[in-house]
Coordinates of N, CA and C in Angstrom, one line a residue:
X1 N 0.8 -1.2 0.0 CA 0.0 0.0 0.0 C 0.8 1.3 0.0
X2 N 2.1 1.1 0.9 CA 2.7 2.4 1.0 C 2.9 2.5 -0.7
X3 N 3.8 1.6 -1.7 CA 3.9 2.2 -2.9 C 3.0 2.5 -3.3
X4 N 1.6 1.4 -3.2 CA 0.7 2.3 -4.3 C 0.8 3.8 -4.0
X5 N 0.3 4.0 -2.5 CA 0.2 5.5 -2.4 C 1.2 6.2 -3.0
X6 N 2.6 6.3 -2.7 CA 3.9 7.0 -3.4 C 3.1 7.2 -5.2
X7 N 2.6 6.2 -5.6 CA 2.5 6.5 -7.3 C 1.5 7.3 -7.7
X8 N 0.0 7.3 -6.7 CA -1.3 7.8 -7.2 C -0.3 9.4 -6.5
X9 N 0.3 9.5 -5.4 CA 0.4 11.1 -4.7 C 1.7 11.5 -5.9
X10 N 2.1 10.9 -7.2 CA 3.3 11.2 -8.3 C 2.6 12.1 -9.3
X11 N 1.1 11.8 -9.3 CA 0.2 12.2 -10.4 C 0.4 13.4 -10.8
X12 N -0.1 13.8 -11.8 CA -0.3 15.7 -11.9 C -1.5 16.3 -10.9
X13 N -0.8 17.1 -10.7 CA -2.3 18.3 -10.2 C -3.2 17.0 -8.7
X14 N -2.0 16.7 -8.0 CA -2.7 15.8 -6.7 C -3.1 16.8 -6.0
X15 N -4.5 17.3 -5.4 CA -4.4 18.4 -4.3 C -4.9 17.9 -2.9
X16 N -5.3 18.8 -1.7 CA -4.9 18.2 -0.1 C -6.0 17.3 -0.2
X17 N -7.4 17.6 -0.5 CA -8.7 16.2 -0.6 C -8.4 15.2 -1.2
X18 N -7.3 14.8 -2.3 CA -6.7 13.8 -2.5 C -5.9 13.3 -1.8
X19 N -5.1 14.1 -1.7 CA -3.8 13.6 -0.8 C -4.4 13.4 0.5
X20 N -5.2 13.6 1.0 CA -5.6 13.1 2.7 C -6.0 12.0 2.3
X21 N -7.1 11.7 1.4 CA -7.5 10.4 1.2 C -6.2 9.4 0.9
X22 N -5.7 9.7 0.1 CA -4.5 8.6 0.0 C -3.7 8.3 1.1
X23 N -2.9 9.2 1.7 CA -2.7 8.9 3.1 C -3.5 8.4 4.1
X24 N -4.5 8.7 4.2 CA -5.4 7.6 5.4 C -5.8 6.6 5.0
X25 N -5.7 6.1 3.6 CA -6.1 5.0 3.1 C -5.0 4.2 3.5
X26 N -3.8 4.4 2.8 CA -2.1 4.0 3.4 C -2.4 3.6 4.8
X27 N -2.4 4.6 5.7 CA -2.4 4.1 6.9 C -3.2 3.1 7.5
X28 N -4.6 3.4 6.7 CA -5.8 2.0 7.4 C -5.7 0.8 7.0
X29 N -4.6 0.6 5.6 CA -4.3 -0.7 5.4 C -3.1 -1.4 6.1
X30 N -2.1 -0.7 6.4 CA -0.6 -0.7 7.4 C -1.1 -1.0 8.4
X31 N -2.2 -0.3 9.3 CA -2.6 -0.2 10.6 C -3.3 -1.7 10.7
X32 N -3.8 -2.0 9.7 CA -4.4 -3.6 9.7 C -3.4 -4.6 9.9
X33 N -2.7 -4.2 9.0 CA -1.5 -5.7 9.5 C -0.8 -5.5 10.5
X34 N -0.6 -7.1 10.7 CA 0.0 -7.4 11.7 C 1.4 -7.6 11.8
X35 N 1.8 -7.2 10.6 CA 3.3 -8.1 10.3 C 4.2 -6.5 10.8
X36 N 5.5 -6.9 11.7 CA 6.0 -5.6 12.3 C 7.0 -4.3 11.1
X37 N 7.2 -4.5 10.0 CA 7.2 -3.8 8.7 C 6.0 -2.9 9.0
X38 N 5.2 -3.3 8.7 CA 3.8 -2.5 8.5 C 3.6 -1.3 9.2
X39 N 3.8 -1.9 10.6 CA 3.6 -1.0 11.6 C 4.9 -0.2 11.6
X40 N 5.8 -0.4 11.6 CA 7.1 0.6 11.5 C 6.9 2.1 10.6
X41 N 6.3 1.3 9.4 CA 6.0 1.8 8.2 C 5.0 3.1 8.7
X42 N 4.1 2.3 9.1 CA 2.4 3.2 9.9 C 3.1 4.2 10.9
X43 N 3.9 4.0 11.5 CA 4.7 5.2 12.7 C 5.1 6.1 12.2
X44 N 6.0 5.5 11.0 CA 7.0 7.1 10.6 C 6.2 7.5 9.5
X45 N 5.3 7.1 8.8 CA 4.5 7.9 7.8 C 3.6 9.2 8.7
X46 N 3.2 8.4 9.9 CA 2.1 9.6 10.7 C 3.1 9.8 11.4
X47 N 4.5 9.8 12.2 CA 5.3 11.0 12.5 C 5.6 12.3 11.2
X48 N 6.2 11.4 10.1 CA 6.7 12.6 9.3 C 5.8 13.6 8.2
X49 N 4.3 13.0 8.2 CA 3.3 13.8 7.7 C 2.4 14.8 9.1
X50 N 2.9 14.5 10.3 CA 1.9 15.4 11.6 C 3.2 16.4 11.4
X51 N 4.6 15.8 11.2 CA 5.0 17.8 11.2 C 5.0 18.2 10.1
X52 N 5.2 17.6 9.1 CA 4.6 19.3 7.7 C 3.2 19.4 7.7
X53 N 2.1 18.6 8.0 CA 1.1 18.8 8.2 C 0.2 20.3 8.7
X54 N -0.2 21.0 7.9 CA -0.6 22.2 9.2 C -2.2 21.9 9.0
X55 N -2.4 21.5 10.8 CA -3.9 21.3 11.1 C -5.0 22.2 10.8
X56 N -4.8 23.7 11.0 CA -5.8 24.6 10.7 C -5.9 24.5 9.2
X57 N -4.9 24.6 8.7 CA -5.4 24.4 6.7 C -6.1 23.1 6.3
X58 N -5.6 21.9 6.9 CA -5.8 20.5 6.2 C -7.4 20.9 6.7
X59 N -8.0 21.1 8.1 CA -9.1 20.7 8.7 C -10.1 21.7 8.0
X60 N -10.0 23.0 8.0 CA -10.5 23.4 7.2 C -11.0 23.1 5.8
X61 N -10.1 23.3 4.8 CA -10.6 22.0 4.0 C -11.4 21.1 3.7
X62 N -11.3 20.3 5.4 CA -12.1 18.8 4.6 C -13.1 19.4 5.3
X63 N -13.4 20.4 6.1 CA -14.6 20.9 6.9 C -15.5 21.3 5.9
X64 N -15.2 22.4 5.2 CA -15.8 23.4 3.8 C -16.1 22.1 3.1
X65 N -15.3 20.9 3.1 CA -15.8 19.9 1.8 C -17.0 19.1 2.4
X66 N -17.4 18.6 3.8 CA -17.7 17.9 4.5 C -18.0 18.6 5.5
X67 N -19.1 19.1 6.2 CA -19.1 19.4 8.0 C -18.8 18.3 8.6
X68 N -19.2 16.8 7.6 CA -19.1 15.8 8.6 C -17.9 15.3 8.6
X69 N -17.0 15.8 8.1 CA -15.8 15.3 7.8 C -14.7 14.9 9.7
X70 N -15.0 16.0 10.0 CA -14.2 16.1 11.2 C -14.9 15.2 12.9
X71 N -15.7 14.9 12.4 CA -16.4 14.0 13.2 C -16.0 12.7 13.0
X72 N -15.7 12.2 12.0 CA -14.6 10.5 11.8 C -13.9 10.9 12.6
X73 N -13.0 8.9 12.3 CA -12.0 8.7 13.1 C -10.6 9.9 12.1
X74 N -9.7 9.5 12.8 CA -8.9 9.8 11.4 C -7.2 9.7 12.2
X75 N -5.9 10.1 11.6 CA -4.9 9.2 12.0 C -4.1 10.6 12.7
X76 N -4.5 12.1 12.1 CA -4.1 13.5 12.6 C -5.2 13.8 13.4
X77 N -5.1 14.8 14.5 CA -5.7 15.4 15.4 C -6.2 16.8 14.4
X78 N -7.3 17.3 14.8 CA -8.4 17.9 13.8 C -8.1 19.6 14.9
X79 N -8.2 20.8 14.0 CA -8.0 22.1 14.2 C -9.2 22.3 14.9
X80 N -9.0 22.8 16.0 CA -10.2 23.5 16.7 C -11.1 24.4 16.0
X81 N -12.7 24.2 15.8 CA -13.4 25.3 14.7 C -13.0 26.9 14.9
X82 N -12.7 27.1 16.4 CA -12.2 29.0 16.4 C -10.9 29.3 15.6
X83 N -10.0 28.2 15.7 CA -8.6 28.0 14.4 C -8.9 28.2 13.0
X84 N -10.1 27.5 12.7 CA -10.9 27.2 11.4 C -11.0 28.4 11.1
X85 N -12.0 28.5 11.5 CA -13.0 29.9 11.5 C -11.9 31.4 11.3
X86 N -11.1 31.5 12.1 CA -10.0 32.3 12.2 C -9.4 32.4 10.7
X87 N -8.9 31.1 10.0 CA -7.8 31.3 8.8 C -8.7 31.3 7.5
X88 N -10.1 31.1 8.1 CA -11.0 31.2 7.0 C -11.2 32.4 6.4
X89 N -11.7 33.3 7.9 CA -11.5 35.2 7.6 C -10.1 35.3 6.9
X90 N -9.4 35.4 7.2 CA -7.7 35.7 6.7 C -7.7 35.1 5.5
X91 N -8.2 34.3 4.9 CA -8.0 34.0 3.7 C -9.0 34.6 3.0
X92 N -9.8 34.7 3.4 CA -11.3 35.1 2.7 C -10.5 37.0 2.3
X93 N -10.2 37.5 3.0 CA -9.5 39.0 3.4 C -8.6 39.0 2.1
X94 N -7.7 38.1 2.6 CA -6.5 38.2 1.4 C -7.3 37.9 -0.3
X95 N -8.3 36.8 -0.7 CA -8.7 36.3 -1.8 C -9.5 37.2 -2.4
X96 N -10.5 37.9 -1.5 CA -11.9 39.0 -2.1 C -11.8 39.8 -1.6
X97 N -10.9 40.6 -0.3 CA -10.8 41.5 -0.4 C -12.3 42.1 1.1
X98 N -12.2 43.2 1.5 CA -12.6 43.7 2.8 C -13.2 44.8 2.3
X99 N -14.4 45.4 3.1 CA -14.9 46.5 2.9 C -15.0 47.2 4.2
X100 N -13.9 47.6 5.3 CA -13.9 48.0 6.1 C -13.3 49.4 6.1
X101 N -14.0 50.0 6.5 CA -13.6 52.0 6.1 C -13.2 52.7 7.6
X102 N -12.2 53.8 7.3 CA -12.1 54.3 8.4 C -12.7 55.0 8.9
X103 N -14.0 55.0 9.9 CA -15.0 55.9 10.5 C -13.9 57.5 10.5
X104 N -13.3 57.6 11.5 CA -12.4 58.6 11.7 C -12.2 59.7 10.6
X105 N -12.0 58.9 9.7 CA -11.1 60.0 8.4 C -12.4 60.2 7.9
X106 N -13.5 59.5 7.4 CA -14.6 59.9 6.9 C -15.5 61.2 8.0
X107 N -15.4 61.1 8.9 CA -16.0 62.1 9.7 C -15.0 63.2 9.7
X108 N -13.9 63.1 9.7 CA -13.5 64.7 9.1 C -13.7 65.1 7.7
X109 N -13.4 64.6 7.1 CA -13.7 64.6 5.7 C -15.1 65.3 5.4
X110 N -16.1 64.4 6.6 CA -17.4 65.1 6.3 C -17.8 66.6 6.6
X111 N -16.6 66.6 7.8 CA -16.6 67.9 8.6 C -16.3 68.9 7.6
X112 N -14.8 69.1 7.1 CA -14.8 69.7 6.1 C -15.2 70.1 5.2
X113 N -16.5 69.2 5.0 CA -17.0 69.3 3.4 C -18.4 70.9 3.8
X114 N -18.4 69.9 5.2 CA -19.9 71.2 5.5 C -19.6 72.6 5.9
X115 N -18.6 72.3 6.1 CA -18.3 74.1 6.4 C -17.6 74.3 5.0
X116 N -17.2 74.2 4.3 CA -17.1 75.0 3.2 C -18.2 74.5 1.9
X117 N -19.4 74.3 2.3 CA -20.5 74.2 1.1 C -21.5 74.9 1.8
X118 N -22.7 75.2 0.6 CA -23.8 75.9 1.1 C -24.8 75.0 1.5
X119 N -26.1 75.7 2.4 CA -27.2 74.8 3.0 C -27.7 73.5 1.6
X120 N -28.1 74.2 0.4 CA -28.4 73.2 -0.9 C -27.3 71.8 -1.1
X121 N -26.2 72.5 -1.1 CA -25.1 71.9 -1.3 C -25.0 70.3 -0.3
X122 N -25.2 70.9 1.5 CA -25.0 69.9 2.3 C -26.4 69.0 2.3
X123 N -27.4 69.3 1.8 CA -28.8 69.1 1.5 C -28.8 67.8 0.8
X124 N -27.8 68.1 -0.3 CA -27.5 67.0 -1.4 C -27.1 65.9 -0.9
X125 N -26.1 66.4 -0.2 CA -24.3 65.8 0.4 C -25.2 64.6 1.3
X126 N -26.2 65.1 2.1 CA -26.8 64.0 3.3 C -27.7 63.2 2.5
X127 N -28.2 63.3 2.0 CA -29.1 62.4 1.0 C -28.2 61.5 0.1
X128 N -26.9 61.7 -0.7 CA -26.0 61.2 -1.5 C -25.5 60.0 -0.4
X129 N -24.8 60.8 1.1 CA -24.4 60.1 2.2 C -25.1 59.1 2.7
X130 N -26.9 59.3 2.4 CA -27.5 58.1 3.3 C -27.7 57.2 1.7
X131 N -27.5 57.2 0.8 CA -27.6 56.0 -0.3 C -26.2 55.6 0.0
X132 N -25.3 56.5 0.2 CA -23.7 55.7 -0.3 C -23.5 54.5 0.8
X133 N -24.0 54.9 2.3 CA -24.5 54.1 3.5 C -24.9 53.1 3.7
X134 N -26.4 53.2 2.9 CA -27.1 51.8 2.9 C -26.3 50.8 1.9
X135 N -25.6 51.3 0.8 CA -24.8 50.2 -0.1 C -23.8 49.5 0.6
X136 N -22.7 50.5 1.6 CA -22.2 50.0 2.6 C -22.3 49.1 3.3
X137 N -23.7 49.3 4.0 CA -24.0 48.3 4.9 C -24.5 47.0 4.4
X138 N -24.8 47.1 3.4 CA -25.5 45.8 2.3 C -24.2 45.0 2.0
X139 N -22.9 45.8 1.8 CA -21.4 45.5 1.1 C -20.8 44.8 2.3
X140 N -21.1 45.3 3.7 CA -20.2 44.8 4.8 C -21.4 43.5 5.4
X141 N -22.6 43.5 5.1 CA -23.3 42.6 5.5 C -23.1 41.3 4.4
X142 N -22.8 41.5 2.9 CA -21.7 40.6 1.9 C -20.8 40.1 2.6
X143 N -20.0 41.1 3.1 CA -18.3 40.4 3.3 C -18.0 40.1 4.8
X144 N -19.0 39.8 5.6 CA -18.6 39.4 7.0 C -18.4 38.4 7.2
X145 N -17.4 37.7 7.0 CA -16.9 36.6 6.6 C -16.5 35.7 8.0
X146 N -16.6 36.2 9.2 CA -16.9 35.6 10.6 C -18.5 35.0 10.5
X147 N -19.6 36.0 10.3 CA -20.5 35.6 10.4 C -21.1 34.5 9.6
X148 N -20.4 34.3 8.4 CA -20.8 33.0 6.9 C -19.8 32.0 8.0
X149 N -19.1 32.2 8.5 CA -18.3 30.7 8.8 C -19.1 30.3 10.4
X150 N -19.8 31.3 10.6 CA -20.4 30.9 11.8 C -22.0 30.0 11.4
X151 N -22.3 30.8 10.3 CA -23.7 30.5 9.4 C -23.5 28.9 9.6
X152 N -22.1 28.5 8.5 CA -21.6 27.4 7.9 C -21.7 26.1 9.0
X153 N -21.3 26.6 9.9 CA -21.6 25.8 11.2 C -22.9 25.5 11.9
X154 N -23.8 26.1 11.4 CA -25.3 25.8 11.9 C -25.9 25.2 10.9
X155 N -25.8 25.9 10.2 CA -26.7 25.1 8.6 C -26.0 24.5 8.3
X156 N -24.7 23.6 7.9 CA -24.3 23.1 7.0 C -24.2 23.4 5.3
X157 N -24.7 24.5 5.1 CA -25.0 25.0 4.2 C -23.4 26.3 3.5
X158 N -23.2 26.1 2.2 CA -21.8 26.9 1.9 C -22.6 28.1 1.3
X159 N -22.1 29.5 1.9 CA -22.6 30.6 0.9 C -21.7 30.4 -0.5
X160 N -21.8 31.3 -1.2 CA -21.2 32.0 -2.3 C -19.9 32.5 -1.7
X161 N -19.2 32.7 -0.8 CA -18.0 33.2 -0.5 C -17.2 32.0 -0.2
X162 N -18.2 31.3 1.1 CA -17.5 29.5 1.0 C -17.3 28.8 -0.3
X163 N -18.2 29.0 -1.3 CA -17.8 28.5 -2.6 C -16.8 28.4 -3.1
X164 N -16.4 29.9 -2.9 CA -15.4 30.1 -3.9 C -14.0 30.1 -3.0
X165 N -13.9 29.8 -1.7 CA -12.5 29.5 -1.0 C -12.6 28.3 -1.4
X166 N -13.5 27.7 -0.9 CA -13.4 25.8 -1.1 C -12.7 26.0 -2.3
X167 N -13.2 26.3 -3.4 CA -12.7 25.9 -5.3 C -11.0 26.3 -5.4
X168 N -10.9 28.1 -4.2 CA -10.0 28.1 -4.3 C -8.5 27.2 -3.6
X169 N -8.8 26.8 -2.3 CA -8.5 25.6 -1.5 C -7.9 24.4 -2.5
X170 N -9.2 24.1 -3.2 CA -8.9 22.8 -4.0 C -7.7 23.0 -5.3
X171 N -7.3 24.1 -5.4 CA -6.1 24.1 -6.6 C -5.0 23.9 -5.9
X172 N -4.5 24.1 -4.5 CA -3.6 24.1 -3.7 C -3.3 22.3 -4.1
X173 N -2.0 21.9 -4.5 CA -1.1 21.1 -5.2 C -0.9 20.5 -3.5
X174 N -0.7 19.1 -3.5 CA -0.1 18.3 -2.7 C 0.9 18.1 -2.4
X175 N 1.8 18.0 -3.1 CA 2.9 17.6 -3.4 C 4.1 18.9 -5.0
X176 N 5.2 18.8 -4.5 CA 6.0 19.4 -5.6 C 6.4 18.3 -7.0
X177 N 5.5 18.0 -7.4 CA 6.1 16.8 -8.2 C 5.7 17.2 -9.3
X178 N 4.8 17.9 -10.0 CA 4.8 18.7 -11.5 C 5.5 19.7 -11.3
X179 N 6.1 20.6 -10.2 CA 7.3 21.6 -10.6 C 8.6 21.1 -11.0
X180 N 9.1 19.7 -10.0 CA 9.5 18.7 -10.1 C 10.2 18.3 -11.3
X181 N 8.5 17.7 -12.3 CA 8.8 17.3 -13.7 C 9.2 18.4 -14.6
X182 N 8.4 19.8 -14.2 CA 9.2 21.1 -15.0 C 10.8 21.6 -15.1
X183 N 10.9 21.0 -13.8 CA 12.8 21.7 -13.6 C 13.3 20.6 -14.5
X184 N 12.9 19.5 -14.4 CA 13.5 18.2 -15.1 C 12.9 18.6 -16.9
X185 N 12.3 18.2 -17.2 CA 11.9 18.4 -19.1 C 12.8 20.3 -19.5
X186 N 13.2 21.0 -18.2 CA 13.7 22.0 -18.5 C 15.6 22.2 -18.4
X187 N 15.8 21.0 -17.9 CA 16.8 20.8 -17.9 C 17.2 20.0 -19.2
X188 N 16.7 19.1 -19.7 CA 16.7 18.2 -20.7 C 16.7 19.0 -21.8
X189 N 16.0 20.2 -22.1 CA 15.8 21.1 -23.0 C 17.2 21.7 -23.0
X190 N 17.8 22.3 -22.1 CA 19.0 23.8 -22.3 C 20.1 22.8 -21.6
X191 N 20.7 22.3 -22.7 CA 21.9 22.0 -22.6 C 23.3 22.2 -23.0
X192 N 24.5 22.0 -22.9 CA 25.4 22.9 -23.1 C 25.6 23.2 -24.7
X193 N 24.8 22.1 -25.1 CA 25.1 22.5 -26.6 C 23.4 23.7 -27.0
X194 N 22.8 23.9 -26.3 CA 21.5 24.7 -26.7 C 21.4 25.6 -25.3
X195 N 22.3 26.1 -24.8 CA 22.5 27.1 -23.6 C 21.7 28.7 -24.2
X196 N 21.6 29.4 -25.2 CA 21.4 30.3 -25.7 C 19.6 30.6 -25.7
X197 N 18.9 29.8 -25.1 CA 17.5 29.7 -25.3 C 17.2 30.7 -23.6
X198 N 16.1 31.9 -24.2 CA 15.8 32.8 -23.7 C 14.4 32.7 -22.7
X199 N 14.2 33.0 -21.5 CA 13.1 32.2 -21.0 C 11.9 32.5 -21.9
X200 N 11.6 33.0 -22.2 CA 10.4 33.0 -23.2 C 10.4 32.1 -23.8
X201 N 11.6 32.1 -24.9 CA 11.5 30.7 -25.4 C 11.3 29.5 -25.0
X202 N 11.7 29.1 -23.9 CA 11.9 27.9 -22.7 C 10.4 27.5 -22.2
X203 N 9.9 28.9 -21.8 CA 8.9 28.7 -21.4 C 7.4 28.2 -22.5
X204 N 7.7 28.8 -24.1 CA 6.8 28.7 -24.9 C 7.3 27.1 -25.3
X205 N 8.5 26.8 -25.4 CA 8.6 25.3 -26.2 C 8.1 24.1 -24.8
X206 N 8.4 24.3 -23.6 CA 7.9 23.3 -22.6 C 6.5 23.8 -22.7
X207 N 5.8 24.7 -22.7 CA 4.3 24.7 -23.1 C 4.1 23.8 -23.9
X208 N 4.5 24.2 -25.5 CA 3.8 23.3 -26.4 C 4.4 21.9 -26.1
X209 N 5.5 21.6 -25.6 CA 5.3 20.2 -25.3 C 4.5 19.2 -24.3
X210 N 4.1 20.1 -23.4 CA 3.0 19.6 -22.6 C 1.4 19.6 -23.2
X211 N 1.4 20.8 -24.0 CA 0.5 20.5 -25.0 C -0.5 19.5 -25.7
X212 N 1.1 19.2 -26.6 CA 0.8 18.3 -27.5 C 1.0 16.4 -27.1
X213 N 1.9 16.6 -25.8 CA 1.6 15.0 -24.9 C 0.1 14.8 -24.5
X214 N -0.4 16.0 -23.5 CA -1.8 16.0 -22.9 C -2.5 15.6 -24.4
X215 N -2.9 16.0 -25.6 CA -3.5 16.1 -26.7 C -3.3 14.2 -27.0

């Protein structure tokens, strides 16, 4: 089992919902036998995957994939949901982005504006300010991204912002083994007799040759 796993985790484009499954599969067949190989085997695979392992990212994941996911047995210890919930904001922040404004600077701003406009003028200004407001609050009631991961946890149910972490989550690679194969087919290419090839080039000829293999 350990090889098979080594071959399917060799694949292109293996990401962490794959690679967890393959790994616990490994282990639940190892952990079955009795023969003392197996078990040696079963120790240092779940020593040397619990430290590169990071629990808030993996658990996450299979949480957004599954709520019921973290309720199994399983062979790693599972991220506390306030951990979860925590890297979920911070990623959510970093991916789409916040709509949090500075009260402070807008109230001077507004200060300023009223003393040098006329009564018509600030007339406008507060009426303009209570539409700009309500879109605001419709925008920060959008992007409260504590509140959907708290949602997430009562309903079982993914908004449209969970959507689109999960999808983005799931491109996250498993393993370095297609960059791997890129250093390698790029080595093979620029050799001392073909040294003069310009990364553009390098980059357009390993294109079409991945290309036309996948084809």
């Amino acid at each position: 089992p350990a090889k098979l796993a080594v071959q399917f985790l060799s694949k292109d484009a293996v990401n962490i919902l794959e690679c967890e499954a393959i790994i616990n599969f490994v282990l639940d067949k190892l952990q079955n036998q009795s023969h003392r190989l197996a078990q040696e085997l079963y120790s240092a695979i779940q020593e040397k995957v619990s430290k590169r392992r990071k629990d808030a990212f993996q658990s996450l994941v299979l949480y957004l994939n599954n709520s019921t996911n973290l309720l199994s047995e399983n062979h790693f210890k599972h991220a506390s949901v306030y951990s979860m919930n925590k890297l979920a904001v911070t990623l959510m922040e970093r991916l789409f982005g916040t709509t949090e404004s500075n009260d402070e600077e807008d109230q001077e701003v507004t200060a300023q504006e009223e003393s040098s406009s006329s009564l018509a003028q600030q007339l406008a200004e507060a009426v303009s300010t209570m539409k700009n407001s309500t879109n605001k609050e419709s925008k920060s009631t959008e992007m409260d991204y504590k509140k959907e991961m708290g949602l997430y946890g009562k309903t079982k149910q993914r908004t449209a912002n969970l959507d689109r972490l999960l999808e983005a989550l799931r491109t996250v690679q498993a393993t370095s083994v297609t960059s791997e194969r890129n250093f390698s087919e790029a080595n093979n290419l620029v050799s001392k007799v073909r040294n003069r090839f310009g990364d553009e080039n390098i980059n357009a000829i390993l294109f079409l040759k991945c290309y036309f293999r996948n084809k």
